[in-house]
Amino acid sequence: MSAAGNKDAALGPGGAAVAPDQARVVRPGATVGVLGGGQLGRMLALAGSAMGYRFVALDPAEDGPAAQVGGSITAAYDDRAAARELAERCDVITYEFENVDAGVAAMLMEQSYVPQGSELLYTTQHRLREKRAVEAAGARVAPYAEIRSEDELREATARLGLPAVLKTATGGYDGKGQWVIRSEEEIPAAYAELSRTGADLVLEQFIRFAKELSVIAARSSLGEVRVFPPAENVHVDNILHLSIVPARVAPEVLAEAERLALRIVEGLGAVGLVAVELFLTEDGGLYVNELAPRPHNSGHYTMEACRTSQFEQHVRAVCGLPLGDPSLLSPVVMVNLLGQHVEPAVARLSAPDGEAERLGVAPKLHLYGKAEAKPGRKMGHVNVLAPDADAALAWIQGTGIWQAENDAIR
C-alpha cells in the first residue's frame, strides 16, 4: 500500500459511483488496480505508467496482455480472496472488462476506493437494465420486448415486425448470443437456441441504419465531463473492422451524437469512460444500440490522433485529475488486426513503405501481446494518421492485409 492511499477515504453509497463531494485525488505514484488484464488493461497501464502510476491487474490468464507491462494477480474474476489482495496492493480500483463480477466490485467498495462503483457494471451487464437506463437518461433505443416464452416471442415479432433481433440479455459480444429472425418459421429455432443459454432474452426491432457511430464520453470522479469526436464504424461479420474519424456525417449529427453521449454519462452518474454505440438512420435519427462502461475498441484511434487518449482520460477520470483535452489532431482510420492479419501486417510495417509516403499517411502499429493468433481474434490495431479519411482508406485497401474484410464491405 503506497502512501497515497488512505483506506478511510469516503466511498460512494451502496453500489453507486462516488459523489463529487466524496471523491479524492489519487496522485501519480499511486497504484491502480484493474479488474481484467486484456488489451484494454494493457493500454491503460501503458498510458498511466507514463503519468507515473503503477498498475496491478487481476485476470485469469497467467501471461495476459496487461501482465506484460505491469503487476498481476492470476485468478478468476469472482475469486474474492484474490480481489481482497488487489484491494490491499492498490490505492484505486477500476475495470477494463464489463463482465467482471459486479458482486466482487461491490465487495471491493467496502475495502478499497472504487470510484466507478458497481452499479454501472450491474446496469450494463444486462441489456434490459441498460435499455431502461438509457431511456431514463432521455435517449432513444430501438423498440424492444422482454421474452420469456416462445409465445411471447411470436407476439413480440408480430408487434415489432420482422426482421427483428433476438438477443441474450447477458453475455454475448462480436455478434455472439443473438439471432436475426427474418421469418416466422425461424422463431422456434431462434428461441430454442438462445433460451438454452439460460439467460434472459430481449427482442429488438431491426433498425435499418445508414451508418454506425460511437462516441466516448468521460466523467471524472469530481464531475467534470468531456467527449471525444464521434467515430464512424464499419463492422464485418459482427467484428469492428474500421473506425473513421472524423465520421463522414453532417455536422449537426456529430453534435447530436456528442450531446447524447454527455446526457447518458451524466444521467448514469458514471465515473470513467462510457462508450455509446449508435445507429444513424437515413432520416438522421440516432438510436443507442449499446453502452460499454470502459475504454472501447472504437476509441483506439485516440492514441495518436487526439491530444489526450481514451486510456489517459480514463486514468485521469478515476483518479480525480483534471480531464485532458480530447480534441482531434489529425484525421485517422483505425483498423483492427485479427489473427489472420498479424503476420502480413508486421511484414508490411517492418519495411520501407513508399505507398504510405505517396499518400502522406503514417500507420502506427499496436500489438496486444496475445500468445495465439487465432483467426477472428483481435490481436492488435493500426492507427492510420492521414490528411483525410480517403488517403487512410486507400492505404488500408492497397496493402492487401485486410483483403477479405475490404471485399466484404464493397
Tab-separated table of C-alpha atoms in Angstrom:
chain	number	residue	atom	x	y	z
A	1	MET	CA	0.000	0.000	0.000
A	2	SER	CA	1.552	3.305	-1.045
A	3	ALA	CA	1.428	6.490	0.985
A	4	ALA	CA	-1.073	7.975	-1.438
A	5	GLY	CA	-3.851	5.568	-0.481
A	6	ASN	CA	-5.903	6.423	2.591
A	7	LYS	CA	-8.146	3.427	3.180
A	8	ASP	CA	-10.529	5.505	5.289
A	9	ALA	CA	-11.364	7.719	2.308
A	10	ALA	CA	-15.102	8.104	1.829
A	11	LEU	CA	-16.673	5.725	-0.650
A	12	GLY	CA	-19.838	6.140	-2.642
A	13	PRO	CA	-23.044	4.896	-1.005
A	14	GLY	CA	-24.103	1.337	-1.854
A	15	GLY	CA	-23.074	0.379	-5.368
A	16	ALA	CA	-23.242	3.894	-6.797
A	17	ALA	CA	-20.278	5.751	-8.200
A	18	VAL	CA	-18.527	8.080	-5.783
A	19	ALA	CA	-20.177	11.502	-5.488
A	20	PRO	CA	-18.021	14.531	-6.398
A	21	ASP	CA	-18.035	15.794	-2.799
A	22	GLN	CA	-16.739	12.396	-1.610
A	23	ALA	CA	-14.126	11.914	-4.320
A	24	ARG	CA	-10.425	12.293	-3.758
A	25	VAL	CA	-7.413	12.889	-5.940
A	26	VAL	CA	-5.200	9.836	-6.397
A	27	ARG	CA	-1.904	11.348	-7.459
A	28	PRO	CA	0.795	9.885	-9.717
A	29	GLY	CA	2.963	7.484	-7.757
A	30	ALA	CA	-0.089	5.570	-6.516
A	31	THR	CA	-1.037	2.057	-7.626
A	32	VAL	CA	-4.068	1.455	-9.837
A	33	GLY	CA	-5.778	-1.932	-9.663
A	34	VAL	CA	-7.548	-3.173	-12.793
A	35	LEU	CA	-10.222	-5.868	-12.863
A	36	GLY	CA	-9.341	-7.501	-16.166
A	37	GLY	CA	-5.975	-7.949	-17.815
A	38	GLY	CA	-6.639	-7.960	-21.547
A	39	GLN	CA	-5.578	-5.462	-24.181
A	40	LEU	CA	-7.579	-2.618	-22.626
A	41	GLY	CA	-5.829	-3.174	-19.301
A	42	ARG	CA	-2.510	-3.240	-21.120
A	43	MET	CA	-3.152	0.076	-22.841
A	44	LEU	CA	-4.446	1.621	-19.596
A	45	ALA	CA	-1.207	0.583	-17.900
A	46	LEU	CA	0.960	1.913	-20.730
A	47	ALA	CA	-0.795	5.300	-20.642
A	48	GLY	CA	-0.907	5.505	-16.857
A	49	SER	CA	2.695	4.386	-16.391
A	50	ALA	CA	3.814	7.348	-18.471
A	51	MET	CA	1.957	9.524	-15.932
A	52	GLY	CA	3.804	7.891	-13.025
A	53	TYR	CA	1.225	5.356	-11.816
A	54	ARG	CA	1.868	1.699	-11.061
A	55	PHE	CA	-0.610	-0.976	-12.144
A	56	VAL	CA	-1.771	-4.381	-10.936
A	57	ALA	CA	-4.274	-6.389	-12.999
A	58	LEU	CA	-6.455	-9.255	-11.797
A	59	ASP	CA	-7.049	-11.696	-14.639
A	60	PRO	CA	-7.372	-15.467	-15.142
A	61	ALA	CA	-4.577	-15.524	-17.755
A	62	GLU	CA	-1.092	-16.000	-16.342
A	63	ASP	CA	0.710	-14.002	-19.029
A	64	GLY	CA	-2.070	-11.813	-20.373
A	65	PRO	CA	-1.538	-8.529	-22.200
A	66	ALA	CA	-1.693	-6.347	-19.054
A	67	ALA	CA	0.599	-8.647	-17.053
A	68	GLN	CA	3.364	-7.992	-19.584
A	69	VAL	CA	3.523	-4.291	-18.707
A	70	GLY	CA	2.601	-4.202	-15.005
A	71	GLY	CA	1.945	-6.282	-11.908
A	72	SER	CA	-0.636	-9.050	-11.949
A	73	ILE	CA	-2.705	-11.407	-9.817
A	74	THR	CA	-3.714	-14.577	-11.640
A	75	ALA	CA	-7.200	-15.605	-10.522
A	76	ALA	CA	-10.799	-15.851	-11.689
A	77	TYR	CA	-12.839	-12.651	-11.738
A	78	ASP	CA	-15.124	-13.980	-8.989
A	79	ASP	CA	-12.235	-15.034	-6.709
A	80	ARG	CA	-12.902	-12.903	-3.631
A	81	ALA	CA	-9.598	-13.741	-1.912
A	82	ALA	CA	-7.735	-12.504	-4.999
A	83	ALA	CA	-9.918	-9.385	-5.086
A	84	ARG	CA	-9.021	-8.680	-1.466
A	85	GLU	CA	-5.338	-8.999	-2.359
A	86	LEU	CA	-5.895	-6.496	-5.171
A	87	ALA	CA	-7.508	-4.122	-2.674
A	88	GLU	CA	-4.533	-4.414	-0.323
A	89	ARG	CA	-2.000	-3.715	-3.074
A	90	CYS	CA	-3.767	-0.791	-4.742
A	91	ASP	CA	-4.918	2.756	-3.974
A	92	VAL	CA	-7.758	2.894	-6.504
A	93	ILE	CA	-9.521	0.167	-8.488
A	94	THR	CA	-11.091	0.307	-11.941
A	95	TYR	CA	-12.175	-2.258	-14.528
A	96	GLU	CA	-11.483	-2.812	-18.217
A	97	PHE	CA	-13.995	-5.586	-18.834
A	98	GLU	CA	-17.682	-5.177	-18.002
A	99	ASN	CA	-18.345	-8.870	-17.410
A	100	VAL	CA	-16.330	-8.991	-14.211
A	101	ASP	CA	-18.394	-9.994	-11.194
A	102	ALA	CA	-20.437	-6.975	-10.049
A	103	GLY	CA	-20.661	-8.586	-6.620
A	104	VAL	CA	-16.865	-8.577	-6.377
A	105	ALA	CA	-16.814	-4.911	-7.379
A	106	ALA	CA	-19.400	-4.169	-4.671
A	107	MET	CA	-17.314	-6.061	-2.093
A	108	LEU	CA	-14.226	-4.119	-3.119
A	109	MET	CA	-16.061	-0.868	-2.410
A	110	GLU	CA	-16.086	-1.853	1.259
A	111	GLN	CA	-12.322	-2.429	1.300
A	112	SER	CA	-10.846	-0.061	-1.236
A	113	TYR	CA	-11.514	3.049	-3.300
A	114	VAL	CA	-13.652	2.150	-6.340
A	115	PRO	CA	-14.844	5.499	-7.702
A	116	GLN	CA	-16.858	3.886	-10.510
A	117	GLY	CA	-18.880	1.827	-8.030
A	118	SER	CA	-20.602	-1.399	-9.035
A	119	GLU	CA	-23.983	-0.008	-10.107
A	120	LEU	CA	-22.926	0.853	-13.656
A	121	LEU	CA	-21.444	-2.618	-14.083
A	122	TYR	CA	-24.710	-4.122	-12.849
A	123	THR	CA	-26.694	-1.990	-15.289
A	124	THR	CA	-24.601	-2.573	-18.404
A	125	GLN	CA	-24.226	-6.318	-17.811
A	126	HIS	CA	-27.914	-6.796	-18.651
A	127	ARG	CA	-29.412	-5.426	-21.871
A	128	LEU	CA	-32.867	-4.808	-20.404
A	129	ARG	CA	-31.499	-2.830	-17.459
A	130	GLU	CA	-29.219	-0.943	-19.848
A	131	LYS	CA	-32.045	-0.005	-22.230
A	132	ARG	CA	-34.190	1.255	-19.366
A	133	ALA	CA	-31.295	3.341	-18.048
A	134	VAL	CA	-30.657	4.846	-21.491
A	135	GLU	CA	-34.336	5.746	-21.841
A	136	ALA	CA	-34.311	7.284	-18.375
A	137	ALA	CA	-31.384	9.457	-19.465
A	138	GLY	CA	-33.509	10.820	-22.323
A	139	ALA	CA	-32.019	8.892	-25.263
A	140	ARG	CA	-33.800	6.659	-27.748
A	141	VAL	CA	-33.295	2.911	-28.173
A	142	ALA	CA	-34.811	0.532	-30.701
A	143	PRO	CA	-38.283	-0.669	-29.646
A	144	TYR	CA	-37.856	-3.871	-27.641
A	145	ALA	CA	-39.615	-6.524	-25.592
A	146	GLU	CA	-38.598	-8.892	-22.822
A	147	ILE	CA	-39.062	-12.509	-23.959
A	148	ARG	CA	-39.897	-15.320	-21.525
A	149	SER	CA	-41.503	-17.887	-23.819
A	150	GLU	CA	-41.867	-18.839	-27.467
A	151	ASP	CA	-45.429	-17.495	-27.384
A	152	GLU	CA	-44.149	-14.127	-26.134
A	153	LEU	CA	-41.599	-14.156	-28.952
A	154	ARG	CA	-44.347	-14.732	-31.517
A	155	GLU	CA	-46.426	-11.905	-30.063
A	156	ALA	CA	-43.451	-9.517	-29.952
A	157	THR	CA	-42.365	-10.230	-33.534
A	158	ALA	CA	-45.930	-9.581	-34.696
A	159	ARG	CA	-45.911	-6.254	-32.838
A	160	LEU	CA	-42.348	-5.103	-33.663
A	161	GLY	CA	-42.232	-6.585	-37.160
A	162	LEU	CA	-39.671	-8.696	-38.986
A	163	PRO	CA	-36.766	-8.805	-39.293
A	164	ALA	CA	-36.071	-8.475	-35.559
A	165	VAL	CA	-33.069	-9.380	-33.430
A	166	LEU	CA	-33.365	-11.825	-30.530
A	167	LYS	CA	-30.506	-11.402	-28.039
A	168	THR	CA	-29.405	-12.835	-24.745
A	169	ALA	CA	-29.671	-10.094	-22.132
A	170	THR	CA	-26.324	-11.068	-20.627
A	171	GLY	CA	-23.038	-12.091	-22.205
A	172	GLY	CA	-22.504	-12.075	-25.943
A	173	TYR	CA	-20.090	-9.920	-27.948
A	174	ASP	CA	-18.965	-9.552	-31.562
A	175	GLY	CA	-22.338	-10.888	-32.718
A	176	LYS	CA	-22.478	-13.868	-30.353
A	177	GLY	CA	-25.656	-14.543	-28.373
A	178	GLN	CA	-28.051	-13.173	-30.979
A	179	TRP	CA	-30.245	-14.313	-33.862
A	180	VAL	CA	-31.695	-12.124	-36.628
A	181	ILE	CA	-35.189	-13.530	-37.155
A	182	ARG	CA	-36.268	-12.904	-40.731
A	183	SER	CA	-39.373	-15.091	-40.954
A	184	GLU	CA	-41.961	-16.659	-38.641
A	185	GLU	CA	-40.538	-20.079	-39.480
A	186	GLU	CA	-37.292	-19.176	-37.688
A	187	ILE	CA	-38.991	-18.363	-34.379
A	188	PRO	CA	-38.904	-21.877	-32.818
A	189	ALA	CA	-35.244	-22.452	-33.682
A	190	ALA	CA	-34.175	-18.980	-32.534
A	191	TYR	CA	-35.981	-19.325	-29.223
A	192	ALA	CA	-34.712	-22.876	-28.657
A	193	GLU	CA	-31.079	-21.938	-29.293
A	194	LEU	CA	-30.913	-18.770	-27.206
A	195	SER	CA	-33.160	-19.957	-24.361
A	196	ARG	CA	-30.813	-22.927	-23.988
A	197	THR	CA	-28.193	-20.490	-22.624
A	198	GLY	CA	-30.348	-19.894	-19.540
A	199	ALA	CA	-30.014	-16.118	-19.985
A	200	ASP	CA	-32.897	-13.653	-20.067
A	201	LEU	CA	-33.876	-12.760	-23.635
A	202	VAL	CA	-34.775	-9.488	-25.323
A	203	LEU	CA	-36.192	-8.895	-28.803
A	204	GLU	CA	-35.226	-5.683	-30.595
A	205	GLN	CA	-36.826	-4.129	-33.628
A	206	PHE	CA	-34.372	-4.257	-36.541
A	207	ILE	CA	-33.126	-0.745	-37.242
A	208	ARG	CA	-32.250	-0.135	-40.882
A	209	PHE	CA	-29.317	2.155	-40.313
A	210	ALA	CA	-27.241	4.185	-42.737
A	211	LYS	CA	-24.150	4.263	-40.529
A	212	GLU	CA	-22.924	3.018	-37.187
A	213	LEU	CA	-21.370	5.638	-34.920
A	214	SER	CA	-19.841	5.616	-31.461
A	215	VAL	CA	-18.949	8.334	-29.013
A	216	ILE	CA	-16.755	8.006	-25.945
A	217	ALA	CA	-17.651	10.311	-23.090
A	218	ALA	CA	-15.655	10.774	-19.886
A	219	ARG	CA	-16.845	11.893	-16.480
A	220	SER	CA	-14.373	12.338	-13.656
A	221	SER	CA	-14.959	11.469	-10.016
A	222	LEU	CA	-15.164	15.250	-9.455
A	223	GLY	CA	-17.990	15.615	-12.007
A	224	GLU	CA	-16.061	17.111	-14.959
A	225	VAL	CA	-17.201	15.821	-18.377
A	226	ARG	CA	-15.530	15.650	-21.789
A	227	VAL	CA	-16.422	13.926	-25.047
A	228	PHE	CA	-14.217	12.552	-27.835
A	229	PRO	CA	-15.020	13.146	-31.519
A	230	PRO	CA	-17.563	10.587	-32.807
A	231	ALA	CA	-16.255	7.662	-34.840
A	232	GLU	CA	-17.894	6.123	-37.889
A	233	ASN	CA	-17.624	2.355	-37.521
A	234	VAL	CA	-17.644	-0.422	-40.098
A	235	HIS	CA	-18.223	-3.997	-38.923
A	236	VAL	CA	-17.514	-7.190	-40.867
A	237	ASP	CA	-19.017	-10.443	-39.569
A	238	ASN	CA	-20.108	-8.528	-36.438
A	239	ILE	CA	-16.487	-7.606	-35.577
A	240	LEU	CA	-15.312	-3.998	-35.757
A	241	HIS	CA	-13.132	-3.545	-38.829
A	242	LEU	CA	-12.707	0.233	-39.219
A	243	SER	CA	-13.253	3.377	-37.153
A	244	ILE	CA	-13.165	6.527	-39.289
A	245	VAL	CA	-12.641	9.934	-37.670
A	246	PRO	CA	-13.967	12.495	-38.403
A	247	ALA	CA	-17.125	10.493	-39.069
A	248	ARG	CA	-18.473	11.180	-42.549
A	249	VAL	CA	-21.843	12.585	-41.455
A	250	ALA	CA	-23.436	16.018	-41.213
A	251	PRO	CA	-22.101	18.388	-38.526
A	252	GLU	CA	-25.490	18.500	-36.826
A	253	VAL	CA	-25.434	14.684	-36.499
A	254	LEU	CA	-21.983	14.835	-34.890
A	255	ALA	CA	-23.181	17.477	-32.459
A	256	GLU	CA	-26.292	15.482	-31.533
A	257	ALA	CA	-24.251	12.298	-31.038
A	258	GLU	CA	-21.964	14.168	-28.641
A	259	ARG	CA	-24.952	15.622	-26.772
A	260	LEU	CA	-26.487	12.165	-26.390
A	261	ALA	CA	-23.251	10.699	-25.036
A	262	LEU	CA	-22.898	13.500	-22.487
A	263	ARG	CA	-26.549	13.163	-21.469
A	264	ILE	CA	-26.058	9.433	-20.877
A	265	VAL	CA	-22.788	9.666	-18.949
A	266	GLU	CA	-24.251	12.369	-16.715
A	267	GLY	CA	-27.630	10.669	-16.395
A	268	LEU	CA	-25.946	7.456	-15.271
A	269	GLY	CA	-23.718	9.332	-12.844
A	270	ALA	CA	-20.831	7.399	-14.375
A	271	VAL	CA	-17.188	7.794	-13.443
A	272	GLY	CA	-14.595	6.956	-16.084
A	273	LEU	CA	-15.426	6.305	-19.714
A	274	VAL	CA	-18.691	5.259	-21.305
A	275	ALA	CA	-18.691	4.260	-24.976
A	276	VAL	CA	-22.076	4.917	-26.595
A	277	GLU	CA	-22.740	2.899	-29.752
A	278	LEU	CA	-25.332	4.456	-32.075
A	279	PHE	CA	-27.309	3.654	-35.203
A	280	LEU	CA	-27.842	6.560	-37.622
A	281	THR	CA	-30.898	6.149	-39.858
A	282	GLU	CA	-31.364	7.600	-43.330
A	283	ASP	CA	-33.619	10.332	-41.949
A	284	GLY	CA	-30.961	11.461	-39.449
A	285	GLY	CA	-32.363	9.691	-36.389
A	286	LEU	CA	-29.988	8.345	-33.740
A	287	TYR	CA	-30.710	5.216	-31.707
A	288	VAL	CA	-28.494	3.982	-28.872
A	289	ASN	CA	-27.507	0.381	-29.548
A	290	GLU	CA	-25.214	-0.492	-26.633
A	291	LEU	CA	-23.102	1.012	-23.868
A	292	ALA	CA	-19.667	-0.039	-22.665
A	293	PRO	CA	-18.500	1.398	-19.291
A	294	ARG	CA	-14.788	1.323	-20.147
A	295	PRO	CA	-12.282	2.162	-22.883
A	296	HIS	CA	-13.581	0.854	-26.200
A	297	ASN	CA	-12.222	-0.627	-29.417
A	298	SER	CA	-13.685	2.254	-31.421
A	299	GLY	CA	-11.711	4.703	-29.261
A	300	HIS	CA	-8.294	3.288	-30.070
A	301	TYR	CA	-7.903	5.999	-32.707
A	302	THR	CA	-7.385	8.500	-29.867
A	303	MET	CA	-3.962	7.059	-29.035
A	304	GLU	CA	-2.180	9.155	-31.651
A	305	ALA	CA	-4.940	11.251	-33.178
A	306	CYS	CA	-6.147	13.173	-30.104
A	307	ARG	CA	-4.462	15.492	-27.615
A	308	THR	CA	-5.454	13.006	-24.894
A	309	SER	CA	-6.004	9.289	-25.486
A	310	GLN	CA	-9.033	7.469	-24.136
A	311	PHE	CA	-6.709	5.486	-21.864
A	312	GLU	CA	-5.071	8.534	-20.303
A	313	GLN	CA	-8.524	10.089	-19.943
A	314	HIS	CA	-9.843	7.054	-18.085
A	315	VAL	CA	-6.923	7.145	-15.650
A	316	ARG	CA	-7.477	10.870	-15.124
A	317	ALA	CA	-11.203	10.343	-14.551
A	318	VAL	CA	-10.952	7.607	-11.916
A	319	CYS	CA	-8.005	9.268	-10.179
A	320	GLY	CA	-9.734	12.655	-9.903
A	321	LEU	CA	-7.250	14.542	-12.085
A	322	PRO	CA	-8.417	17.289	-14.448
A	323	LEU	CA	-9.642	15.706	-17.679
A	324	GLY	CA	-7.469	16.162	-20.753
A	325	ASP	CA	-8.323	17.936	-23.991
A	326	PRO	CA	-9.886	15.322	-26.337
A	327	SER	CA	-9.513	17.449	-29.484
A	328	LEU	CA	-8.610	15.718	-32.737
A	329	LEU	CA	-5.086	16.422	-34.023
A	330	SER	CA	-5.342	14.534	-37.321
A	331	PRO	CA	-7.881	12.639	-39.409
A	332	VAL	CA	-7.420	8.935	-38.723
A	333	VAL	CA	-8.718	5.495	-39.559
A	334	MET	CA	-8.286	2.725	-37.002
A	335	VAL	CA	-8.244	-0.771	-38.496
A	336	ASN	CA	-8.329	-3.908	-36.368
A	337	LEU	CA	-5.746	-6.658	-36.720
A	338	LEU	CA	-7.308	-10.087	-36.341
A	339	GLY	CA	-5.317	-13.279	-36.057
A	340	GLN	CA	-5.085	-13.759	-39.826
A	341	HIS	CA	-3.727	-10.228	-40.307
A	342	VAL	CA	-0.797	-10.209	-37.883
A	343	GLU	CA	1.973	-11.756	-39.982
A	344	PRO	CA	1.286	-9.720	-43.148
A	345	ALA	CA	0.866	-6.528	-41.107
A	346	VAL	CA	4.147	-6.993	-39.239
A	347	ALA	CA	5.941	-7.765	-42.509
A	348	ARG	CA	4.459	-4.711	-44.230
A	349	LEU	CA	5.167	-2.326	-41.360
A	350	SER	CA	8.727	-3.592	-40.874
A	351	ALA	CA	9.816	-2.459	-44.346
A	352	PRO	CA	10.015	0.903	-46.133
A	353	ASP	CA	6.562	1.902	-47.373
A	354	GLY	CA	6.580	4.040	-50.489
A	355	GLU	CA	2.785	3.953	-50.722
A	356	ALA	CA	2.435	5.485	-47.262
A	357	GLU	CA	4.829	8.260	-48.293
A	358	ARG	CA	2.947	8.844	-51.534
A	359	LEU	CA	-0.405	9.100	-49.764
A	360	GLY	CA	1.001	11.161	-46.892
A	361	VAL	CA	-0.203	8.694	-44.230
A	362	ALA	CA	1.505	7.462	-41.054
A	363	PRO	CA	0.472	3.950	-39.954
A	364	LYS	CA	1.004	3.297	-36.211
A	365	LEU	CA	1.096	-0.367	-35.167
A	366	HIS	CA	-0.203	-1.614	-31.800
A	367	LEU	CA	0.088	-5.303	-30.867
A	368	TYR	CA	-1.506	-6.663	-27.701
A	369	GLY	CA	0.912	-9.424	-26.749
A	370	LYS	CA	-1.595	-12.264	-27.024
A	371	ALA	CA	0.026	-15.675	-27.266
A	372	GLU	CA	-2.065	-17.274	-30.002
A	373	ALA	CA	-3.122	-15.557	-33.212
A	374	LYS	CA	-6.431	-17.261	-33.943
A	375	PRO	CA	-8.436	-16.179	-37.000
A	376	GLY	CA	-11.080	-13.675	-35.941
A	377	ARG	CA	-9.352	-12.910	-32.632
A	378	LYS	CA	-8.390	-9.270	-32.013
A	379	MET	CA	-4.594	-9.192	-31.836
A	380	GLY	CA	-3.867	-5.505	-32.367
A	381	HIS	CA	-4.755	-2.489	-34.445
A	382	VAL	CA	-3.209	0.089	-36.756
A	383	ASN	CA	-3.996	3.793	-36.494
A	384	VAL	CA	-3.510	5.356	-39.917
A	385	LEU	CA	-2.977	9.111	-39.490
A	386	ALA	CA	-3.717	10.889	-42.746
A	387	PRO	CA	-4.550	14.203	-44.404
A	388	ASP	CA	-8.092	12.818	-44.860
A	389	ALA	CA	-10.034	9.579	-44.486
A	390	ASP	CA	-9.799	8.763	-48.201
A	391	ALA	CA	-5.995	8.623	-48.036
A	392	ALA	CA	-6.060	6.354	-44.986
A	393	LEU	CA	-8.630	4.045	-46.589
A	394	ALA	CA	-6.610	3.924	-49.799
A	395	TRP	CA	-3.552	2.751	-47.851
A	396	ILE	CA	-5.578	0.121	-45.949
A	397	GLN	CA	-7.146	-1.209	-49.132
A	398	GLY	CA	-3.860	-1.164	-51.032
A	399	THR	CA	-1.886	-3.249	-48.541
A	400	GLY	CA	-3.803	-6.463	-49.159
A	401	ILE	CA	-3.614	-7.230	-45.433
A	402	TRP	CA	-7.372	-6.832	-44.962
A	403	GLN	CA	-8.429	-8.023	-48.416
A	404	ALA	CA	-11.245	-10.304	-47.273
A	405	GLU	CA	-12.733	-7.691	-44.944
A	406	ASN	CA	-12.497	-4.930	-47.544
A	407	ASP	CA	-14.102	-7.186	-50.149
A	408	ALA	CA	-16.968	-7.834	-47.734
A	409	ILE	CA	-17.818	-4.117	-47.369
A	410	ARG	CA	-17.606	-3.224	-51.054
